[in-house]
Amino acid sequence: SPPNARAEAILDRSNIRDGYCIVRGAGDGRLIAALAADSDLTIMAVDADAGKIQALRRRLDDAGLYGTRISLHVGDPLTFPFPPYLAALTVIEGDIAADPKALAAVFNAMRPYGGIAVLAGAGEQLGPIGSAVKQAGLSGARAEKYGNDVLLFRDGPPAGAADWTHQFGDAANTVCSKDELVKAPLGVLWFGNNSNADVLPRHGHGPSPQVVGGRMFIEGIDCLSARDIYTGRVLWKQTFDDLATFGTYYDETHKPDAVDGKYNQRHLPGANARGANFVAASDAVYVALERACVKLDPATGRTVAQFELPPPGSGQRPATWGYVAVHEDLLIATLDMMTFPRELKALPNGNGGDDDEDSSVTPFYRYDNSCSRRVVVMNRHTGKVLWSYDSELGLRHSAIAVGGGKLFCIDMLPGAMQDAMRREGGLLPAGPTLIAMDVRTGKRLWSTQQHVFGSWLGYSAEHDVLVQAGRKSRDMLWGETGDWMIAYAGKDGRTLWNESFRYEGPVMLNGRTIITQGEAYDLLTGEPKMRPHPLTGEPIRWQYGRKYGCNTVIASRNLLTFRSAAAGYYDLLGDGGTSNLGGFKSGCTSNLIVAGGLLNAPDYTRTCSCSYQNQTSLAMIHMPDLETWSFNQLPPPVGRVRRLALNLGAPGDRVAPDGTLWLDCPSVGGPSPDPTVKFELASPPESSVKKRSPAKPKIFRRHSAQVQRVGPADPPAWVVASGALGIRKMAISLYYDKPQDEPDKLAPAADDDELGEPQESLPPVPPATYTVRLHFAEMEDRAPGERVFNVSIQGKQVLTDFDVAKEAGGPRRSIVREFAGIAIGRELTLEFSPSASAPNCESLLCGVEVRLTGEAAE
């Protein structure tokens, strides 16, 4: 059929007319041009014939299409490595082989949640294609015959992906995405495409973005917009006259000019106190306006329904809507948001914020809209009210959690408000109550008035455990607690544990672990989470750290994400420390959302004047071959070192697949449990001699992609991609009597003294037996014979005329030499000397591994 008719048939069959399209097999180019003419698609085509591609580029450029709507590439049409998740529509012209590998490559580049591939003329091969799809194990794939073609569909999310549908992840307030795909290391999938013009000012702490069904929903001052998480495209924008964001998510200190360099928008508790005024589901988005709740189509943003509920006995005037959540087919909402008396005395400001001109006090009106008088549960499709509960005191929005068929809430005024009313001689009508109700009927399942203190509830449906806690954190209301936590059995309210310890929130419920803003506890027992010290093996508290950050940490199965000066994360899967993504800043609102198989990072820096290199939206995915480095905020070692790995010249720490924590040496990447390491150089730098500062070797650093691993047992390539040159002697302490004074710095045992001349004599310790592994790679273009040296351990020569390039089979190839049965007391010493055949060469060392194999004699 003619190209125009063919293009129209493809567009009609797929019902896809915008987004990104991949054409695999360029043909004569007429179909590509016709697809562009009849749609708003951005088209990328690939063909193996370089001459044909060059001719088509010229023709399409003459037509004004090349580089704007169309791009062409040379390569195998079926296996060309397009980015994953890219194409809403894929068109394959030419012969189709039912090859599982080729179909997997095609499928990988298809957009989840509805991507379609049209396999032209393949109708007779439906059976083999279906078998190949099954053999390839393509989750969500199905093939159907349509005329003479086969349509391959990609339904649902990538296998292992999950959504982030509420302000705190889900209606249960777990603050944890169940997404298992996103893990370190991370690489950029896309960047750009949309601005921060439709995002709330950053210091107002607006709602976090929500992600469901491959779409991200973001609130602005007067709008809600949706973006495609897999490409960054803006899908739609809906504006509202009564979104009621003023006074909650921004105020009169906001300057409309987002690039004004002056201080813009003072800090507000925002969604930290009020919560989000919208909630996303796969089939609807619910937006709480001032007097109604509108239901939007998530694909188009069009309003499909509006719910209004009058308060009891108030005639026809609709109630104000507060908290909203979705649970299965239910919409849970609070009505009649509360305001508090202006005449009460202001409170001391315990969070150091800038709520008022006098930042030493917090006016009570800052508590407005953080509580509601009534909770209502309705059918979210029809708006029919199923039941409601009227509080005695008030319902704190952050202390409502839904899951496991139950709704939990705390009927209590903010603690600071209760204290103020008592000071003023007022009487409270009832004591605070923690209540569990059947979410479908409102039947009270259990309640308690004992030890009710919390402004936060989180529920683990997996373990049926409810956690009562505080929400103390930066830019939160004054009066939040952070020294008490209680866990209950969700089914009957039985107290599982009741512990007092200091923490900041919100707390994250990740499986059986409660993670606070720094440490972790067992969900079922309340016991602190422990880990072995990576050097000595002694049990220490599990903890993580970050640099300065104005948002709070949120979790996923494999990562914690946060601001750490720049954007940052902690690797939970590998327990590999804190890493910075670098180059861009995350928001004051927690906006690094793990969902849909991606780390979503929309630009939340509107009105921000911080100096960072890039201001853009982006998304990241797991890329195993990328380099990533971290720092580890751990206590210094005490006692005998059992396991140590030093990565010379590395820009930070990193955990190897076997669990070994490699420490950067010298330490440059941030805090680490740094061992004492002293260097003596063959030719000390003049500046080092003059200042008598600790000697540091000459460092080289390459990307690990330049390294070829020789043996399967060799360490990862990044271990030998960096190293040190010109070391004459290296001394590594393997026994510590007490913590170092400055564990985050390279701290030689004897400052300002030459190696081997300590200022004080330490008592000897019995020697223990170690295995020592030395790692090398010739990263310069040195031929065999140009770098030859000797190596001694503990004064005994172990390598003679060692030629790295020769032994490894050439430059940029890794090589390891292992030495067992080395007796070491306090200190391991390595010595390097040039060989007689190359007297002027510099020594080279990339990494040192030390493992205890025999305990010291008593």
CSV table of C-alpha atoms in Angstrom, one decimal, residues 185-527:
chain,number,residue,atom,x,y,z
A,185,PRO,CA,25.3,2.5,40.2
A,186,LEU,CA,23.0,4.9,38.4
A,187,GLY,CA,23.2,6.5,35.0
A,188,VAL,CA,21.2,9.2,33.2
A,189,LEU,CA,18.3,7.9,31.1
A,190,TRP,CA,17.1,11.4,30.0
A,191,PHE,CA,17.4,15.0,31.1
A,192,GLY,CA,15.7,18.3,30.2
A,193,ASN,CA,12.4,18.5,28.4
A,194,ASN,CA,10.5,20.4,31.0
A,195,SER,CA,11.1,23.4,33.3
A,196,ASN,CA,10.3,24.1,36.9
A,197,ALA,CA,7.8,26.8,36.0
A,198,ASP,CA,4.9,24.6,37.2
A,199,VAL,CA,6.5,23.6,40.5
A,200,LEU,CA,5.9,25.3,43.9
A,201,PRO,CA,8.6,27.5,45.4
A,202,ARG,CA,11.2,25.3,47.1
A,203,HIS,CA,11.1,26.8,50.6
A,204,GLY,CA,7.3,26.3,50.8
A,205,HIS,CA,7.8,22.5,51.0
A,206,GLY,CA,5.0,21.7,48.6
A,207,PRO,CA,3.9,18.1,48.1
A,208,SER,CA,6.3,15.5,46.7
A,209,PRO,CA,5.8,14.4,43.2
A,210,GLN,CA,3.7,11.2,42.8
A,211,VAL,CA,4.4,8.5,40.3
A,212,VAL,CA,1.9,5.8,39.1
A,213,GLY,CA,1.3,4.1,35.7
A,214,GLY,CA,4.4,5.6,34.1
A,215,ARG,CA,3.3,9.2,34.8
A,216,MET,CA,4.6,11.7,37.3
A,217,PHE,CA,2.2,14.3,38.8
A,218,ILE,CA,3.5,17.6,40.1
A,219,GLU,CA,1.7,20.5,41.8
A,220,GLY,CA,2.3,24.2,41.0
A,221,ILE,CA,0.9,27.4,42.5
A,222,ASP,CA,-2.3,27.1,40.5
A,223,CYS,CA,-1.9,23.9,38.6
A,224,LEU,CA,-1.3,20.1,38.4
A,225,SER,CA,0.7,18.7,35.6
A,226,ALA,CA,1.7,15.2,34.4
A,227,ARG,CA,5.0,14.1,32.8
A,228,ASP,CA,6.1,10.9,31.2
A,229,ILE,CA,8.7,9.4,33.5
A,230,TYR,CA,10.4,7.5,30.7
A,231,THR,CA,11.1,10.4,28.4
A,232,GLY,CA,10.3,13.6,30.5
A,233,ARG,CA,7.6,14.8,28.1
A,234,VAL,CA,4.9,17.0,29.6
A,235,LEU,CA,1.7,15.2,29.0
A,236,TRP,CA,-0.9,17.7,30.3
A,237,LYS,CA,-1.4,20.6,32.6
A,238,GLN,CA,-4.6,21.5,34.4
A,239,THR,CA,-5.1,24.9,36.1
A,240,PHE,CA,-7.4,25.7,39.0
A,241,ASP,CA,-8.8,28.9,40.5
A,242,ASP,CA,-9.2,27.4,44.0
A,243,LEU,CA,-6.2,25.1,44.6
A,244,ALA,CA,-5.7,26.9,47.9
A,245,THR,CA,-1.9,26.6,47.9
A,246,PHE,CA,-1.4,30.2,49.2
A,247,GLY,CA,-0.6,30.3,52.9
A,248,THR,CA,0.2,26.6,53.0
A,249,TYR,CA,2.8,25.9,50.3
A,250,TYR,CA,3.8,29.5,49.6
A,251,ASP,CA,3.0,32.9,51.0
A,252,GLU,CA,3.5,36.7,50.5
A,253,THR,CA,7.3,36.3,50.6
A,254,HIS,CA,7.2,34.5,47.3
A,255,LYS,CA,8.6,36.6,44.4
A,256,PRO,CA,7.1,35.6,41.0
A,257,ASP,CA,10.4,36.1,39.3
A,258,ALA,CA,12.0,32.7,39.7
A,259,VAL,CA,15.4,33.9,38.7
A,260,ASP,CA,15.5,36.8,41.2
A,261,GLY,CA,18.8,36.4,43.1
A,262,LYS,CA,17.4,37.8,46.3
A,263,TYR,CA,16.1,35.5,49.0
A,264,ASN,CA,12.8,34.2,47.8
A,265,GLN,CA,10.1,32.5,49.9
A,266,ARG,CA,10.7,32.0,53.6
A,267,HIS,CA,10.6,28.5,55.0
A,268,LEU,CA,7.1,27.0,55.6
A,269,PRO,CA,6.2,23.6,57.0
A,270,GLY,CA,4.1,23.1,53.9
A,271,ALA,CA,3.2,19.5,53.2
A,272,ASN,CA,5.3,18.5,56.2
A,273,ALA,CA,2.4,19.7,58.3
A,274,ARG,CA,-0.7,19.8,56.0
A,275,GLY,CA,0.2,16.8,53.8
A,276,ALA,CA,-0.5,16.7,50.1
A,277,ASN,CA,-3.8,18.0,48.7
A,278,PHE,CA,-3.8,15.5,45.9
A,279,VAL,CA,-3.4,11.7,45.5
A,280,ALA,CA,-2.7,9.6,42.4
A,281,ALA,CA,-4.1,6.2,41.4
A,282,SER,CA,-3.6,4.3,38.2
A,283,ASP,CA,-7.0,5.3,36.9
A,284,ALA,CA,-7.6,8.7,38.5
A,285,VAL,CA,-6.0,11.7,40.2
A,286,TYR,CA,-7.9,13.3,43.1
A,287,VAL,CA,-7.3,17.0,43.8
A,288,ALA,CA,-8.7,18.5,47.0
A,289,LEU,CA,-9.7,22.1,46.2
A,290,GLU,CA,-10.9,24.4,48.9
A,291,ARG,CA,-14.6,23.3,48.9
A,292,ALA,CA,-14.6,20.2,46.7
A,293,CYS,CA,-12.5,17.3,45.4
A,294,VAL,CA,-12.1,16.9,41.6
A,295,LYS,CA,-11.4,13.6,39.9
A,296,LEU,CA,-9.1,13.8,36.9
A,297,ASP,CA,-8.3,11.4,34.1
A,298,PRO,CA,-4.6,10.6,34.6
A,299,ALA,CA,-4.0,10.3,30.8
A,300,THR,CA,-5.5,13.7,29.8
A,301,GLY,CA,-6.0,15.7,32.9
A,302,ARG,CA,-9.7,16.3,32.1
A,303,THR,CA,-12.1,16.5,35.1
A,304,VAL,CA,-14.4,13.5,35.1
A,305,ALA,CA,-16.2,14.0,38.4
A,306,GLN,CA,-16.5,16.4,41.4
A,307,PHE,CA,-17.3,15.5,44.9
A,308,GLU,CA,-18.8,18.0,47.5
A,309,LEU,CA,-19.7,17.1,51.0
A,310,PRO,CA,-21.5,19.5,53.4
A,311,PRO,CA,-20.5,19.3,57.1
A,312,PRO,CA,-23.2,18.0,59.5
A,313,GLY,CA,-25.9,20.6,60.1
A,314,SER,CA,-24.3,23.3,58.1
A,315,GLY,CA,-26.9,23.6,55.3
A,316,GLN,CA,-25.6,23.7,51.8
A,317,ARG,CA,-22.2,25.2,52.3
A,318,PRO,CA,-19.6,22.5,51.3
A,319,ALA,CA,-16.8,21.6,53.8
A,320,THR,CA,-13.2,22.4,53.4
A,321,TRP,CA,-11.2,19.3,52.2
A,322,GLY,CA,-7.9,18.4,53.8
A,323,TYR,CA,-6.0,15.1,53.7
A,324,VAL,CA,-6.8,12.7,50.8
A,325,ALA,CA,-5.7,9.1,50.3
A,326,VAL,CA,-6.7,6.2,48.1
A,327,HIS,CA,-7.0,2.6,49.3
A,328,GLU,CA,-8.3,0.1,46.7
A,329,ASP,CA,-11.7,1.4,45.6
A,330,LEU,CA,-11.9,3.9,48.5
A,331,LEU,CA,-11.2,7.6,48.8
A,332,ILE,CA,-10.3,8.6,52.3
A,333,ALA,CA,-10.5,12.3,53.1
A,334,THR,CA,-10.6,14.7,56.1
A,335,LEU,CA,-13.0,17.6,56.2
A,336,ASP,CA,-13.2,20.8,58.1
A,337,MET,CA,-9.6,21.7,58.4
A,338,MET,CA,-8.9,23.4,61.7
A,339,THR,CA,-7.6,26.9,62.5
A,340,PHE,CA,-6.3,27.8,65.9
A,341,PRO,CA,-6.8,30.8,68.2
A,342,ARG,CA,-4.7,33.8,67.5
A,343,GLU,CA,-4.9,35.2,71.0
A,344,LEU,CA,-2.8,32.4,72.5
A,345,LYS,CA,0.8,33.3,73.3
A,346,ALA,CA,3.3,32.3,70.7
A,347,LEU,CA,5.7,29.5,71.5
A,348,PRO,CA,9.5,29.3,71.5
A,349,ASN,CA,10.6,28.2,68.1
A,350,GLY,CA,12.4,25.0,68.5
A,351,ASN,CA,13.3,24.4,64.9
A,352,GLY,CA,15.3,27.5,64.1
A,353,GLY,CA,13.2,28.4,61.1
A,354,ASP,CA,12.2,31.8,59.8
A,355,ASP,CA,8.5,31.5,60.2
A,356,ASP,CA,8.2,35.1,61.5
A,357,GLU,CA,10.1,38.3,61.6
A,358,ASP,CA,11.1,37.2,65.1
A,359,SER,CA,12.4,33.7,64.4
A,360,SER,CA,12.5,32.9,68.2
A,361,VAL,CA,8.8,32.3,68.3
A,362,THR,CA,6.3,30.2,66.3
A,363,PRO,CA,2.8,31.8,66.0
A,364,PHE,CA,-0.1,29.4,66.4
A,365,TYR,CA,-1.5,30.1,63.0
A,366,ARG,CA,1.3,28.0,61.6
A,367,TYR,CA,-0.7,25.0,62.9
A,368,ASP,CA,-3.7,25.9,60.8
A,369,ASN,CA,-4.7,23.2,58.3
A,370,SER,CA,-2.5,20.5,59.9
A,371,CYS,CA,-5.5,18.9,61.5
A,372,SER,CA,-9.1,18.2,60.5
A,373,ARG,CA,-12.3,17.6,62.5
A,374,ARG,CA,-13.7,14.7,60.5
A,375,VAL,CA,-12.6,11.8,58.4
A,376,VAL,CA,-14.8,10.5,55.6
A,377,VAL,CA,-14.5,7.3,53.6
A,378,MET,CA,-16.3,7.0,50.3
A,379,ASN,CA,-16.4,5.0,47.1
A,380,ARG,CA,-13.8,6.8,45.0
A,381,HIS,CA,-15.6,6.0,41.7
A,382,THR,CA,-19.0,7.4,42.6
A,383,GLY,CA,-18.4,9.6,45.6
A,384,LYS,CA,-20.9,7.7,47.8
A,385,VAL,CA,-20.1,8.2,51.5
A,386,LEU,CA,-19.7,4.8,53.3
A,387,TRP,CA,-19.0,6.2,56.8
A,388,SER,CA,-17.4,9.1,58.7
A,389,TYR,CA,-15.8,9.7,62.1
A,390,ASP,CA,-16.1,13.0,64.0
A,391,SER,CA,-13.1,13.6,66.2
A,392,GLU,CA,-13.2,14.8,69.8
A,393,LEU,CA,-10.1,17.0,69.5
A,394,GLY,CA,-8.7,16.8,65.9
A,395,LEU,CA,-7.1,14.5,63.4
A,396,ARG,CA,-3.4,15.2,62.6
A,397,HIS,CA,-3.0,14.6,58.9
A,398,SER,CA,0.4,12.9,59.3
A,399,ALA,CA,-1.1,10.6,61.9
A,400,ILE,CA,-3.5,8.9,59.5
A,401,ALA,CA,-2.4,5.6,58.0
A,402,VAL,CA,-4.4,3.1,55.9
A,403,GLY,CA,-3.5,-0.5,55.1
A,404,GLY,CA,-4.4,-4.1,55.6
A,405,GLY,CA,-8.1,-3.2,55.6
A,406,LYS,CA,-7.7,-0.8,58.6
A,407,LEU,CA,-7.6,2.9,59.1
A,408,PHE,CA,-5.5,4.2,62.0
A,409,CYS,CA,-5.6,7.7,63.3
A,410,ILE,CA,-4.8,9.8,66.4
A,411,ASP,CA,-7.5,12.0,67.8
A,412,MET,CA,-5.4,14.7,69.4
A,413,LEU,CA,-4.5,18.4,69.1
A,414,PRO,CA,-0.9,19.3,68.4
A,415,GLY,CA,1.0,18.8,71.6
A,416,ALA,CA,2.1,22.5,71.6
A,417,MET,CA,-1.6,23.5,71.3
A,418,GLN,CA,-2.6,21.3,74.2
A,419,ASP,CA,0.2,22.7,76.4
A,420,ALA,CA,-0.9,26.3,75.5
A,421,MET,CA,-4.5,25.7,76.3
A,422,ARG,CA,-3.6,24.2,79.7
A,423,ARG,CA,-1.4,27.2,80.4
A,424,GLU,CA,-4.4,29.5,79.6
A,425,GLY,CA,-6.6,27.5,81.9
A,426,GLY,CA,-8.6,25.8,79.2
A,427,LEU,CA,-10.0,22.3,79.5
A,428,LEU,CA,-9.7,19.6,76.8
A,429,PRO,CA,-12.9,17.7,76.1
A,430,ALA,CA,-11.1,14.3,76.1
A,431,GLY,CA,-7.7,12.7,76.3
A,432,PRO,CA,-5.8,11.9,73.1
A,433,THR,CA,-6.8,8.6,71.6
A,434,LEU,CA,-5.1,6.2,69.1
A,435,ILE,CA,-7.9,4.5,67.1
A,436,ALA,CA,-8.0,1.6,64.6
A,437,MET,CA,-11.1,1.2,62.5
A,438,ASP,CA,-12.3,-1.1,59.7
A,439,VAL,CA,-11.6,1.0,56.6
A,440,ARG,CA,-14.8,-0.2,54.9
A,441,THR,CA,-17.3,0.0,57.7
A,442,GLY,CA,-15.8,2.4,60.3
A,443,LYS,CA,-16.2,-0.2,63.0
A,444,ARG,CA,-13.8,0.5,65.8
A,445,LEU,CA,-11.4,-2.5,66.1
A,446,TRP,CA,-9.4,-1.2,69.0
A,447,SER,CA,-8.2,2.0,70.7
A,448,THR,CA,-6.0,3.2,73.5
A,449,GLN,CA,-5.4,6.4,75.5
A,450,GLN,CA,-2.2,5.2,77.0
A,451,HIS,CA,1.0,6.8,75.8
A,452,VAL,CA,-0.6,8.7,72.9
A,453,PHE,CA,1.9,11.3,71.9
A,454,GLY,CA,2.7,10.9,68.2
A,455,SER,CA,2.1,13.2,65.3
A,456,TRP,CA,3.0,10.4,62.9
A,457,LEU,CA,1.7,6.9,62.2
A,458,GLY,CA,3.2,4.4,59.8
A,459,TYR,CA,1.9,0.9,59.1
A,460,SER,CA,3.6,-2.2,57.7
A,461,ALA,CA,0.9,-4.4,56.1
A,462,GLU,CA,3.6,-7.0,55.4
A,463,HIS,CA,4.1,-7.5,59.2
A,464,ASP,CA,0.8,-6.0,60.5
A,465,VAL,CA,2.7,-3.5,62.7
A,466,LEU,CA,1.7,0.0,63.4
A,467,VAL,CA,4.4,2.5,64.5
A,468,GLN,CA,3.6,5.6,66.5
A,469,ALA,CA,6.3,8.2,66.3
A,470,GLY,CA,7.1,11.9,66.0
A,471,ARG,CA,7.9,13.9,62.9
A,472,LYS,CA,10.7,16.0,64.3
A,473,SER,CA,12.8,17.4,61.4
A,474,ARG,CA,14.0,20.5,59.7
A,475,ASP,CA,11.3,22.9,58.6
A,476,MET,CA,8.6,21.2,60.7
A,477,LEU,CA,6.2,22.7,63.2
A,478,TRP,CA,7.5,23.3,66.7
A,479,GLY,CA,6.6,20.7,69.3
A,480,GLU,CA,7.3,17.6,67.3
A,481,THR,CA,8.7,14.8,69.4
A,482,GLY,CA,11.8,12.8,68.5
A,483,ASP,CA,12.6,10.8,71.6
A,484,TRP,CA,9.9,8.1,71.8
A,485,MET,CA,8.5,5.4,69.6
A,486,ILE,CA,5.9,2.6,70.1
A,487,ALA,CA,5.0,-0.4,67.9
A,488,TYR,CA,1.6,-2.1,68.0
A,489,ALA,CA,0.1,-5.3,66.5
A,490,GLY,CA,-2.2,-3.9,63.9
A,491,LYS,CA,-5.0,-6.4,64.5
A,492,ASP,CA,-5.6,-5.9,68.2
A,493,GLY,CA,-3.4,-3.0,69.4
A,494,ARG,CA,-1.2,-5.1,71.5
A,495,THR,CA,2.1,-3.2,72.3
A,496,LEU,CA,5.0,-5.0,70.7
A,497,TRP,CA,7.6,-2.6,72.2
A,498,ASN,CA,7.9,0.8,73.7
A,499,GLU,CA,11.3,2.5,73.5
A,500,SER,CA,12.8,5.9,74.3
A,501,PHE,CA,15.6,7.0,71.9
A,502,ARG,CA,16.4,10.2,70.0
A,503,TYR,CA,15.7,10.3,66.3
A,504,GLU,CA,14.4,12.5,63.5
A,505,GLY,CA,11.6,11.6,61.1
A,506,PRO,CA,9.6,10.8,59.1
A,507,VAL,CA,10.5,7.2,59.8
A,508,MET,CA,10.7,4.8,56.9
A,509,LEU,CA,9.3,1.2,57.1
A,510,ASN,CA,11.4,-0.9,54.7
A,511,GLY,CA,10.6,-4.6,55.2
A,512,ARG,CA,11.4,-5.5,58.8
A,513,THR,CA,13.5,-2.3,59.4
A,514,ILE,CA,12.5,1.1,60.7
A,515,ILE,CA,14.9,3.7,59.2
A,516,THR,CA,15.1,7.1,60.9
A,517,GLN,CA,17.0,10.1,59.5
A,518,GLY,CA,20.3,8.5,60.5
A,519,GLU,CA,20.0,5.1,62.2
A,520,ALA,CA,17.7,2.0,62.0
A,521,TYR,CA,15.7,-0.3,64.3
A,522,ASP,CA,14.1,-3.7,64.1
A,523,LEU,CA,10.4,-3.3,63.4
A,524,LEU,CA,9.3,-6.2,65.5
A,525,THR,CA,11.6,-5.7,68.5
A,526,GLY,CA,12.7,-2.1,68.5
A,527,GLU,CA,16.3,-3.2,68.8
